[in-house]
PDB file of C-alpha atoms in Angstrom:
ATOM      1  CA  UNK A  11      15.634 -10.313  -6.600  1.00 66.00           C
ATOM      2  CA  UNK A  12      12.817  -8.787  -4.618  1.00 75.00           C
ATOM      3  CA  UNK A  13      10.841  -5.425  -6.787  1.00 88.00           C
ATOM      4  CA  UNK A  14      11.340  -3.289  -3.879  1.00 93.00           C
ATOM      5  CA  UNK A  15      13.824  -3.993  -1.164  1.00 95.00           C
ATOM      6  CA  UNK A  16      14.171  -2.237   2.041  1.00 94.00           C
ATOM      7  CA  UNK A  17      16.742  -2.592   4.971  1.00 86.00           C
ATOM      8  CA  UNK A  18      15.732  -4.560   7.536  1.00 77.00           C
ATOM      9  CA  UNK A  19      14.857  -3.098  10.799  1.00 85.00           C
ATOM     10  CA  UNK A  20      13.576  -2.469  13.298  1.00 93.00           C
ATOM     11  CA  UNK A  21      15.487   0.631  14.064  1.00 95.00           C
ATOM     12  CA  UNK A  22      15.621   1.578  17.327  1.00 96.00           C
ATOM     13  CA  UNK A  23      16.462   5.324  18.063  1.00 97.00           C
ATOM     14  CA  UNK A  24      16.292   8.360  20.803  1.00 97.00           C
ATOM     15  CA  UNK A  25      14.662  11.231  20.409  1.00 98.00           C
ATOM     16  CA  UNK A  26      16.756  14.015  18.254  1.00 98.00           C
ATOM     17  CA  UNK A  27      18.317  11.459  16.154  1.00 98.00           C
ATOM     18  CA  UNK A  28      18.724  11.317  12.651  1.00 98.00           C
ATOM     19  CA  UNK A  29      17.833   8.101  10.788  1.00 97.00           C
ATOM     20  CA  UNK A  30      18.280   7.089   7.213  1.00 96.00           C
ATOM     21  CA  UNK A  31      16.248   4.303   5.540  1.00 96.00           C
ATOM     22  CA  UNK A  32      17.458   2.704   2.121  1.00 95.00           C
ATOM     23  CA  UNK A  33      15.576   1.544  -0.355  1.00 96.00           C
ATOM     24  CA  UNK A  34      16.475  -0.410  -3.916  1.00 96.00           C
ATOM     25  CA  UNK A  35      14.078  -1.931  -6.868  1.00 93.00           C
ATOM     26  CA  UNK A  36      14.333  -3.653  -9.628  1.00 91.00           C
ATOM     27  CA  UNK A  37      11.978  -2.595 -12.238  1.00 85.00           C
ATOM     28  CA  UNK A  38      13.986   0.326 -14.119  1.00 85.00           C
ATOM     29  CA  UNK A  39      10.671   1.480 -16.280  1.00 82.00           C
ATOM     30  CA  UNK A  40       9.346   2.217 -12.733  1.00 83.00           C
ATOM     31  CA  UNK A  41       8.207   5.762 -13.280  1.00 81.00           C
ATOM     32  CA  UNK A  42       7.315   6.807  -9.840  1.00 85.00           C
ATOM     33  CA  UNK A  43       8.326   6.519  -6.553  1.00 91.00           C
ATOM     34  CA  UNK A  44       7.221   6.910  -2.686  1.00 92.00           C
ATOM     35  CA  UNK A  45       7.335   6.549   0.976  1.00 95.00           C
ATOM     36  CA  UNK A  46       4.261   5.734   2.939  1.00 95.00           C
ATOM     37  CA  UNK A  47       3.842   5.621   6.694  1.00 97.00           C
ATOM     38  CA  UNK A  48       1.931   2.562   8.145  1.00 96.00           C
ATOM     39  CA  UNK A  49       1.314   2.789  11.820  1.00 96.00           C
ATOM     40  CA  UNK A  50       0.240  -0.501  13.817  1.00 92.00           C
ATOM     41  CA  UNK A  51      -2.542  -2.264  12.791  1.00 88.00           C
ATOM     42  CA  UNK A  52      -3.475   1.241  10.850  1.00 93.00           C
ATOM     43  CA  UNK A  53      -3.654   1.550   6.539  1.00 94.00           C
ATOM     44  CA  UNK A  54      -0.663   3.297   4.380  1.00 95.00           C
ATOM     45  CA  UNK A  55      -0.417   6.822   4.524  1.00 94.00           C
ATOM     46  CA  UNK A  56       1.117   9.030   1.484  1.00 92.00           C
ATOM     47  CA  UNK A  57       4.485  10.902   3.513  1.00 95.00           C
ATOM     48  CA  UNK A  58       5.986  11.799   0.744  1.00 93.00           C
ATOM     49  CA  UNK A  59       6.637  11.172  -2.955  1.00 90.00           C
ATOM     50  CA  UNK A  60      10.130  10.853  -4.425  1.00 91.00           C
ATOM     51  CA  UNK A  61      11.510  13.112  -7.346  1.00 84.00           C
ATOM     52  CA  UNK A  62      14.425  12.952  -9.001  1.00 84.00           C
ATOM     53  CA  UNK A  63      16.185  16.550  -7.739  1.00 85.00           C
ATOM     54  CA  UNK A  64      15.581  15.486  -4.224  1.00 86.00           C
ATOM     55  CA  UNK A  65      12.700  16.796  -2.117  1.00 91.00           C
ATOM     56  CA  UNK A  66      12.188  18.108   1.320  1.00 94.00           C
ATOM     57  CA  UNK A  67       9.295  18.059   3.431  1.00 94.00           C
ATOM     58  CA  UNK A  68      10.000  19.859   6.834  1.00 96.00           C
ATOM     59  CA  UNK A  69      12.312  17.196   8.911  1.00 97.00           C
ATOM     60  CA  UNK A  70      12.021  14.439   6.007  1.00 97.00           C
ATOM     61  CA  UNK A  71      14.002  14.173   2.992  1.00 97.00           C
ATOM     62  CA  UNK A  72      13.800  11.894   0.444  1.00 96.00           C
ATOM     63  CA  UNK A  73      16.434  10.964  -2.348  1.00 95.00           C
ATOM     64  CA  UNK A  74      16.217   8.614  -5.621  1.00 95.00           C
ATOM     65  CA  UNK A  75      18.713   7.588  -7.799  1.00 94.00           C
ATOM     66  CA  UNK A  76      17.427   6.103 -11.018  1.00 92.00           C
ATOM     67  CA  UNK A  77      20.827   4.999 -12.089  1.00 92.00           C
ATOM     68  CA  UNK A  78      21.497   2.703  -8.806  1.00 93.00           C
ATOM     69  CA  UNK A  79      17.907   1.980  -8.530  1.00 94.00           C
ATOM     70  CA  UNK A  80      18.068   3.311  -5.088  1.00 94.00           C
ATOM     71  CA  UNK A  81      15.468   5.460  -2.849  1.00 95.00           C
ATOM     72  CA  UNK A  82      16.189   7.085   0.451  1.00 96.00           C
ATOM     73  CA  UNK A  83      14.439   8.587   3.485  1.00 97.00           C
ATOM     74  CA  UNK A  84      16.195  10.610   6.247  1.00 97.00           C
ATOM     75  CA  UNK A  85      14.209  11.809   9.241  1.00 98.00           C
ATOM     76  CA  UNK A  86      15.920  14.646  11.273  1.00 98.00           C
ATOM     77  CA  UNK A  87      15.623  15.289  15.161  1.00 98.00           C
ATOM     78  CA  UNK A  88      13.164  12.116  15.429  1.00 98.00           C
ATOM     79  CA  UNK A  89      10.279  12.880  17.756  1.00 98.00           C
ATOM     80  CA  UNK A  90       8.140  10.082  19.120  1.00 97.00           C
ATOM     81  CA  UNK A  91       5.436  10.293  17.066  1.00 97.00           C
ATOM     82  CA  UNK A  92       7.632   9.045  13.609  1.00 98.00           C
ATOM     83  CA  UNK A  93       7.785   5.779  15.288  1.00 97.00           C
ATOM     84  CA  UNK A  94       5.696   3.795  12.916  1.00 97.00           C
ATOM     85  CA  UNK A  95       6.277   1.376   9.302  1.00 96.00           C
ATOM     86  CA  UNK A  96       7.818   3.283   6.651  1.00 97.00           C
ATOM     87  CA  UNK A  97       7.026   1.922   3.496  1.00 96.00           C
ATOM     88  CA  UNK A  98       9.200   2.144   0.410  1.00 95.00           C
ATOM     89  CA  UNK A  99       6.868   2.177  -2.850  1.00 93.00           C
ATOM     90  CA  UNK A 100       7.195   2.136  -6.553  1.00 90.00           C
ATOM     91  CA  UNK A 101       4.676   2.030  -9.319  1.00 83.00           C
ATOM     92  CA  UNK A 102       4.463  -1.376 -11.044  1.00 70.00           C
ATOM     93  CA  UNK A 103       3.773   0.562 -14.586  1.00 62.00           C
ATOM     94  CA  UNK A 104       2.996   3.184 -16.274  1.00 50.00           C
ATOM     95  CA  UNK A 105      -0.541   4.531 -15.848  1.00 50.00           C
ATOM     96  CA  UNK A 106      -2.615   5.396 -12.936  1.00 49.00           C
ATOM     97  CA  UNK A 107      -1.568   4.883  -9.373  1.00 53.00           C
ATOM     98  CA  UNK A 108      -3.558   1.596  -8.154  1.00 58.00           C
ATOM     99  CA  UNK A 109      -0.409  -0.848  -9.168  1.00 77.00           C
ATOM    100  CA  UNK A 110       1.950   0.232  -6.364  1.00 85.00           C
ATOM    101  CA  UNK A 111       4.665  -2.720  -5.410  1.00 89.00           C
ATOM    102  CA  UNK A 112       5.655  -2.027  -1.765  1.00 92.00           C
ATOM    103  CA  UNK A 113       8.682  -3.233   0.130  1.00 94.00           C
ATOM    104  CA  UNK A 114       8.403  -5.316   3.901  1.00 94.00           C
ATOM    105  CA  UNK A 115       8.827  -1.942   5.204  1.00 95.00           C
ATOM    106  CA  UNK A 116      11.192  -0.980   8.351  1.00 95.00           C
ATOM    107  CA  UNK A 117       9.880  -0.640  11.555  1.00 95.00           C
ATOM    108  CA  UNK A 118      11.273   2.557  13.594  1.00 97.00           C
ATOM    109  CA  UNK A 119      10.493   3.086  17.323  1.00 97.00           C
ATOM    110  CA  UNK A 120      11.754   6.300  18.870  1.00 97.00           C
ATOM    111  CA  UNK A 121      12.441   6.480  22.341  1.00 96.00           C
ATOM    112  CA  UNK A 122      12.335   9.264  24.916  1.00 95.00           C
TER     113      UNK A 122
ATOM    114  CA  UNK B   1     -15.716  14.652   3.144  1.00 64.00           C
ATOM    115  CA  UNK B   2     -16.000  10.673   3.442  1.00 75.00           C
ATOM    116  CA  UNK B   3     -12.520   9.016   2.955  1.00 93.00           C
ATOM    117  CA  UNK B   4     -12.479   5.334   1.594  1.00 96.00           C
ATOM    118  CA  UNK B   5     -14.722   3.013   3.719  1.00 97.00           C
ATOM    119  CA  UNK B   6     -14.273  -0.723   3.792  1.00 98.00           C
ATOM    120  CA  UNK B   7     -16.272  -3.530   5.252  1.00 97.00           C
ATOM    121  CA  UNK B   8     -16.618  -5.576   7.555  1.00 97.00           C
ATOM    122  CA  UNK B   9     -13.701  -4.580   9.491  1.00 96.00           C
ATOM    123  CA  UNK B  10     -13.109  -7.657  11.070  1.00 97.00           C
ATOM    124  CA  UNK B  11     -14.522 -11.392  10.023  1.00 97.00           C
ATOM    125  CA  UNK B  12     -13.425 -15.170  10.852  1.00 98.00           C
ATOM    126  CA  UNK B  13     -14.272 -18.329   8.068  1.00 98.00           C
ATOM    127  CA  UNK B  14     -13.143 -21.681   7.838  1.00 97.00           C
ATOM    128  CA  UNK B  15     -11.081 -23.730   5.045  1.00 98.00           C
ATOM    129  CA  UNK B  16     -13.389 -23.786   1.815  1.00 98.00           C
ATOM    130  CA  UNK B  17     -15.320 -21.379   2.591  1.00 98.00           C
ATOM    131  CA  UNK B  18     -16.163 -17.881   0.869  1.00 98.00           C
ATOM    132  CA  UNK B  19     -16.023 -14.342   1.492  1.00 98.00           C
ATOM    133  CA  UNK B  20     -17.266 -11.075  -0.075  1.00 98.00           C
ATOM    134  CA  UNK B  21     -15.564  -7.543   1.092  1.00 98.00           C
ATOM    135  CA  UNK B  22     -17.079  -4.163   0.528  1.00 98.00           C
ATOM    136  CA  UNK B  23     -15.085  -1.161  -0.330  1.00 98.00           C
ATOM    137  CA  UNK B  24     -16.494   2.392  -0.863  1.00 97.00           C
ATOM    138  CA  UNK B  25     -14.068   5.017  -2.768  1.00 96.00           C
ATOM    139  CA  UNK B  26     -13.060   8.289  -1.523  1.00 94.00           C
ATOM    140  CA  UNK B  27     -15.735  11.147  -2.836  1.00 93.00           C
ATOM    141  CA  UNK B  28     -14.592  12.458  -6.134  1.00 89.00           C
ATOM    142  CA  UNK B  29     -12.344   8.741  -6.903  1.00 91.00           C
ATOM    143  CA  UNK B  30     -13.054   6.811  -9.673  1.00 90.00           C
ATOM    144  CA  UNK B  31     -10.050   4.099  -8.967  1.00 90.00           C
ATOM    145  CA  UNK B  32     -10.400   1.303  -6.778  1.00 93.00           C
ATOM    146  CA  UNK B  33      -7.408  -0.878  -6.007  1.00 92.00           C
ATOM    147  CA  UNK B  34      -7.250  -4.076  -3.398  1.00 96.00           C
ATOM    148  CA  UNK B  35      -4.479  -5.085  -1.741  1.00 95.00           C
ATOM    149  CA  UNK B  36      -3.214  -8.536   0.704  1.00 97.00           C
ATOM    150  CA  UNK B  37      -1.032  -7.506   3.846  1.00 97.00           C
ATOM    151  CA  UNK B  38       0.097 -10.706   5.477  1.00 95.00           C
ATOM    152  CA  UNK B  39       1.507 -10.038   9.017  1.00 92.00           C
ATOM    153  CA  UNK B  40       4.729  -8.474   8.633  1.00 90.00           C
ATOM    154  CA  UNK B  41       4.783  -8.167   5.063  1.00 93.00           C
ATOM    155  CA  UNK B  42       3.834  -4.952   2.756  1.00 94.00           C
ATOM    156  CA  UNK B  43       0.675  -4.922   0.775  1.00 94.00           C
ATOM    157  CA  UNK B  44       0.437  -7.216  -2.626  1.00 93.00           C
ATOM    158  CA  UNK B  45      -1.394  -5.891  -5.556  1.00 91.00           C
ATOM    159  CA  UNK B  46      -4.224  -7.752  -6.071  1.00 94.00           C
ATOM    160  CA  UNK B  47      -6.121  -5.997  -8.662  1.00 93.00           C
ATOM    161  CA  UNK B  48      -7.087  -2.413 -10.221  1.00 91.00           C
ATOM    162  CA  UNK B  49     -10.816  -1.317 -11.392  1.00 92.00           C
ATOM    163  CA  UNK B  50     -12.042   1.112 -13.483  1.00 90.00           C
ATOM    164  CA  UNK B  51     -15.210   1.946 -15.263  1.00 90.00           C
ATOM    165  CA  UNK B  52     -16.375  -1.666 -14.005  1.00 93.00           C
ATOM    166  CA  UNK B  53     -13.518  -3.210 -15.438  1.00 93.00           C
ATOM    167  CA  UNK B  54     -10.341  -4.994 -14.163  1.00 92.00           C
ATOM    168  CA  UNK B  55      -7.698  -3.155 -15.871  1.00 87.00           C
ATOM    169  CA  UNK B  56      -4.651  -4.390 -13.701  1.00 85.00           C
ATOM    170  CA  UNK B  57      -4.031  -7.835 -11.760  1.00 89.00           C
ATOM    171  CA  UNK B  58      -1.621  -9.072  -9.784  1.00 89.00           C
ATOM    172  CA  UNK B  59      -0.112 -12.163  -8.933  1.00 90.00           C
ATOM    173  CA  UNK B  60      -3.178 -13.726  -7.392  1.00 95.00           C
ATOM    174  CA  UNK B  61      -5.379 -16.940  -8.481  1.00 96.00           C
ATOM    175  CA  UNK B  62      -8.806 -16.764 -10.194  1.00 96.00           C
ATOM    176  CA  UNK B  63      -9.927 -17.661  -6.571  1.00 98.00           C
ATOM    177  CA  UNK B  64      -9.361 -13.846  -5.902  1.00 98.00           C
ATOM    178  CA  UNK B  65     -12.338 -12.062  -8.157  1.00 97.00           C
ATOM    179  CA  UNK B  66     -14.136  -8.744  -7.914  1.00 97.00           C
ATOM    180  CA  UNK B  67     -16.505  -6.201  -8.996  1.00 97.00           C
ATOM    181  CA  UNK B  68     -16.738  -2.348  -9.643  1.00 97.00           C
ATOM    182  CA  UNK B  69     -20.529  -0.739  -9.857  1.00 97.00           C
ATOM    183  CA  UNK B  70     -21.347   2.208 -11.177  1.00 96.00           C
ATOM    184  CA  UNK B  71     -21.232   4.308  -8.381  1.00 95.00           C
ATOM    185  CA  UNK B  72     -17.380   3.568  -8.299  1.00 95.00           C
ATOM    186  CA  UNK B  73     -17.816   1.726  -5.296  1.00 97.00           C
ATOM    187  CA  UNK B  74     -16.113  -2.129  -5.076  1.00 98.00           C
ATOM    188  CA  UNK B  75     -16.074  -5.765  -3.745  1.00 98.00           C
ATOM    189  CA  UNK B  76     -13.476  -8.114  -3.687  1.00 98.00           C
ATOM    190  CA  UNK B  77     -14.717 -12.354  -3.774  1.00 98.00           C
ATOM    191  CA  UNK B  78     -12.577 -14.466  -2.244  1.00 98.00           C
ATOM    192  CA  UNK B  79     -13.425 -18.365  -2.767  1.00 97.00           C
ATOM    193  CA  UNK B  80     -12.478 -21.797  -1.792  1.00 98.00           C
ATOM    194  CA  UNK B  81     -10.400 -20.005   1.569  1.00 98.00           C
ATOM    195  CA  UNK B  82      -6.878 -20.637   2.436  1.00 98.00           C
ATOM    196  CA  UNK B  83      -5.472 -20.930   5.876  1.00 97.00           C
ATOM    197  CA  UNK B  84      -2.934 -18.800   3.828  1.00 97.00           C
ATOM    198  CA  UNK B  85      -5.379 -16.104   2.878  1.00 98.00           C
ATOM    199  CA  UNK B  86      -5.657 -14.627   6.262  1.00 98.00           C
ATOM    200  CA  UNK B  87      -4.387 -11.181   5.982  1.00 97.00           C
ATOM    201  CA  UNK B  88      -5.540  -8.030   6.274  1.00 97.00           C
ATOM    202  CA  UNK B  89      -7.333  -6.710   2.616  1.00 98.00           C
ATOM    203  CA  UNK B  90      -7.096  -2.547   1.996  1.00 97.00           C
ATOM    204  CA  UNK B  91      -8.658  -0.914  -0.328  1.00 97.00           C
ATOM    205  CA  UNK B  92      -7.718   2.387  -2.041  1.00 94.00           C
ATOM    206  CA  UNK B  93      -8.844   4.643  -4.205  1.00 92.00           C
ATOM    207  CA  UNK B  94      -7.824   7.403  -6.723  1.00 86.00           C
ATOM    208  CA  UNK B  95      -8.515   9.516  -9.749  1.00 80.00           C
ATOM    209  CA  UNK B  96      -7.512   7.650 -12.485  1.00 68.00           C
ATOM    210  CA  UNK B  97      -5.657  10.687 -14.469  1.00 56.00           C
ATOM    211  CA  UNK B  98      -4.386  11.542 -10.766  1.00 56.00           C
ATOM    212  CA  UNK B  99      -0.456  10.295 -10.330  1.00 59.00           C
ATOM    213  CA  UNK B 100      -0.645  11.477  -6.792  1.00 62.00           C
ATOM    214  CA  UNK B 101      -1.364  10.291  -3.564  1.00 77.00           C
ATOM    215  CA  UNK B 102      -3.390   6.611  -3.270  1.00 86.00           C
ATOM    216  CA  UNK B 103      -6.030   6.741  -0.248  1.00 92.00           C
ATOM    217  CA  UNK B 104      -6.502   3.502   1.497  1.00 95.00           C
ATOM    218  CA  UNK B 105      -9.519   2.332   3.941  1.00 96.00           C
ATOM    219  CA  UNK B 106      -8.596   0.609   7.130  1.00 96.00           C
ATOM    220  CA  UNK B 107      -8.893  -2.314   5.737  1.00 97.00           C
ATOM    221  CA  UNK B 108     -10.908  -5.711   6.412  1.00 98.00           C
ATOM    222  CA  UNK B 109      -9.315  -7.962   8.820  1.00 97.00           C
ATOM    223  CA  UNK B 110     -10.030 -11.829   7.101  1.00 98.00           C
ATOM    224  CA  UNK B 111      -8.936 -15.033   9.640  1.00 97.00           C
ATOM    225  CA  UNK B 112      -9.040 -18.277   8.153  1.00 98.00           C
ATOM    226  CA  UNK B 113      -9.103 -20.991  10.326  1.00 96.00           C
TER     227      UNK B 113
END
């Protein structure tokens, strides 16, 4: 099994929509958890960490279940400029943040 | 305020041959983590450095070395090139007692040929 497994895309949506990325790993001392944004041929961006209670950051929210080992992302009324890489991330170990294990990532383009 | 600065952006070598990248941390970052994207793929760990020390590795070969000076600042050695180790190489940086956000540079382009 993969450390960090995302769905496969690419997803494909219209503007306005709602999409949901899923996200599972297999490390369960992983202490911390994340979704970057990669556009093309561009480096990882930070969108938004990943707690425990849920968090919400304007149209994104982001989910983690420790006990299924699972992460989500759902992006509300999609606007063009989401389409990008979204890249599901977990820390390796304990400690500082350098050992991040990233998934492939998913690939969504949203059209007008 | 400078963000994390890599270079060169973009290079071409042949089989055998060797390179050295350049990596300059974000101001105030202590950290300095590499990282392999292959086309399509997410970016593999490659190795952690702090206080001029490699304090993490990943699953990479002793081909794969690097360096940390004391102005933070970072290379990463690549020897003996692989067809396989064209990718694109990021760097990022971070506080070390920081468990927030990672800051990459646009990374360093490497074909093998």
């Amino acid at each position: 099994r993969k450390e960090v497994e995302q769905d496969p895309g690419p997803f494909n949506v219209p503007e306005g929509a709602t999409v949901a990325f899923n996200c599972t790993y297999s490390n369960s001392a992983s202490q911390s958890f994340f979704w970057y944004r990669q556009d093309c041929r561009k480096e990882p961006k930070l969108l938004m960490s990943v707690y425990s209670s849920g968090n919400e950051d304007g149209r994104f929210t982001a989910q983690l279940n420790r006990a299924s080992q699972y992460i989500s992302l759902l992006i509300r009324d999609s606007k063009l400029s989401d389409s990008a890489t979204y890249l599901c991330v977990v820390n390796g170990w304990t400690g500082s943040q350098g050992n991040l294990i990233f998934g492939k990532g998913t690939k969504l383009s949203v059209k007008p | 305020d400078a963000g994390v600065t890599q270079s060169p952006t973009h290079l071409i070598k042949t089989r055998g041959q060797q390179v050295t990248l350049r990596c300059s941390p974000k101001s105030g970052h202590d950290t300095v983590s590499w990282y392999q994207q292959a086309l399509g793929q997410g970016p593999q760990f490659i190795f952690q450095y702090y206080e001029e020390e490699e304090r993490q590795r990943g699953n990479f070969p002793d081909r794969f070395s690097g360096h940390q000076f004391p102005n933070y600042s970072s290379e990463l050695n690549v020897n003996a090139l692989l067809l396989g180790d064209s990718a694109l190489y990021l760097c990022a940086s971070s506080l070390d007692r920081d468990t927030g956000e990672l800051f990459f540079g646009e990374g360093s382009r490497l074909t093998v040929l």
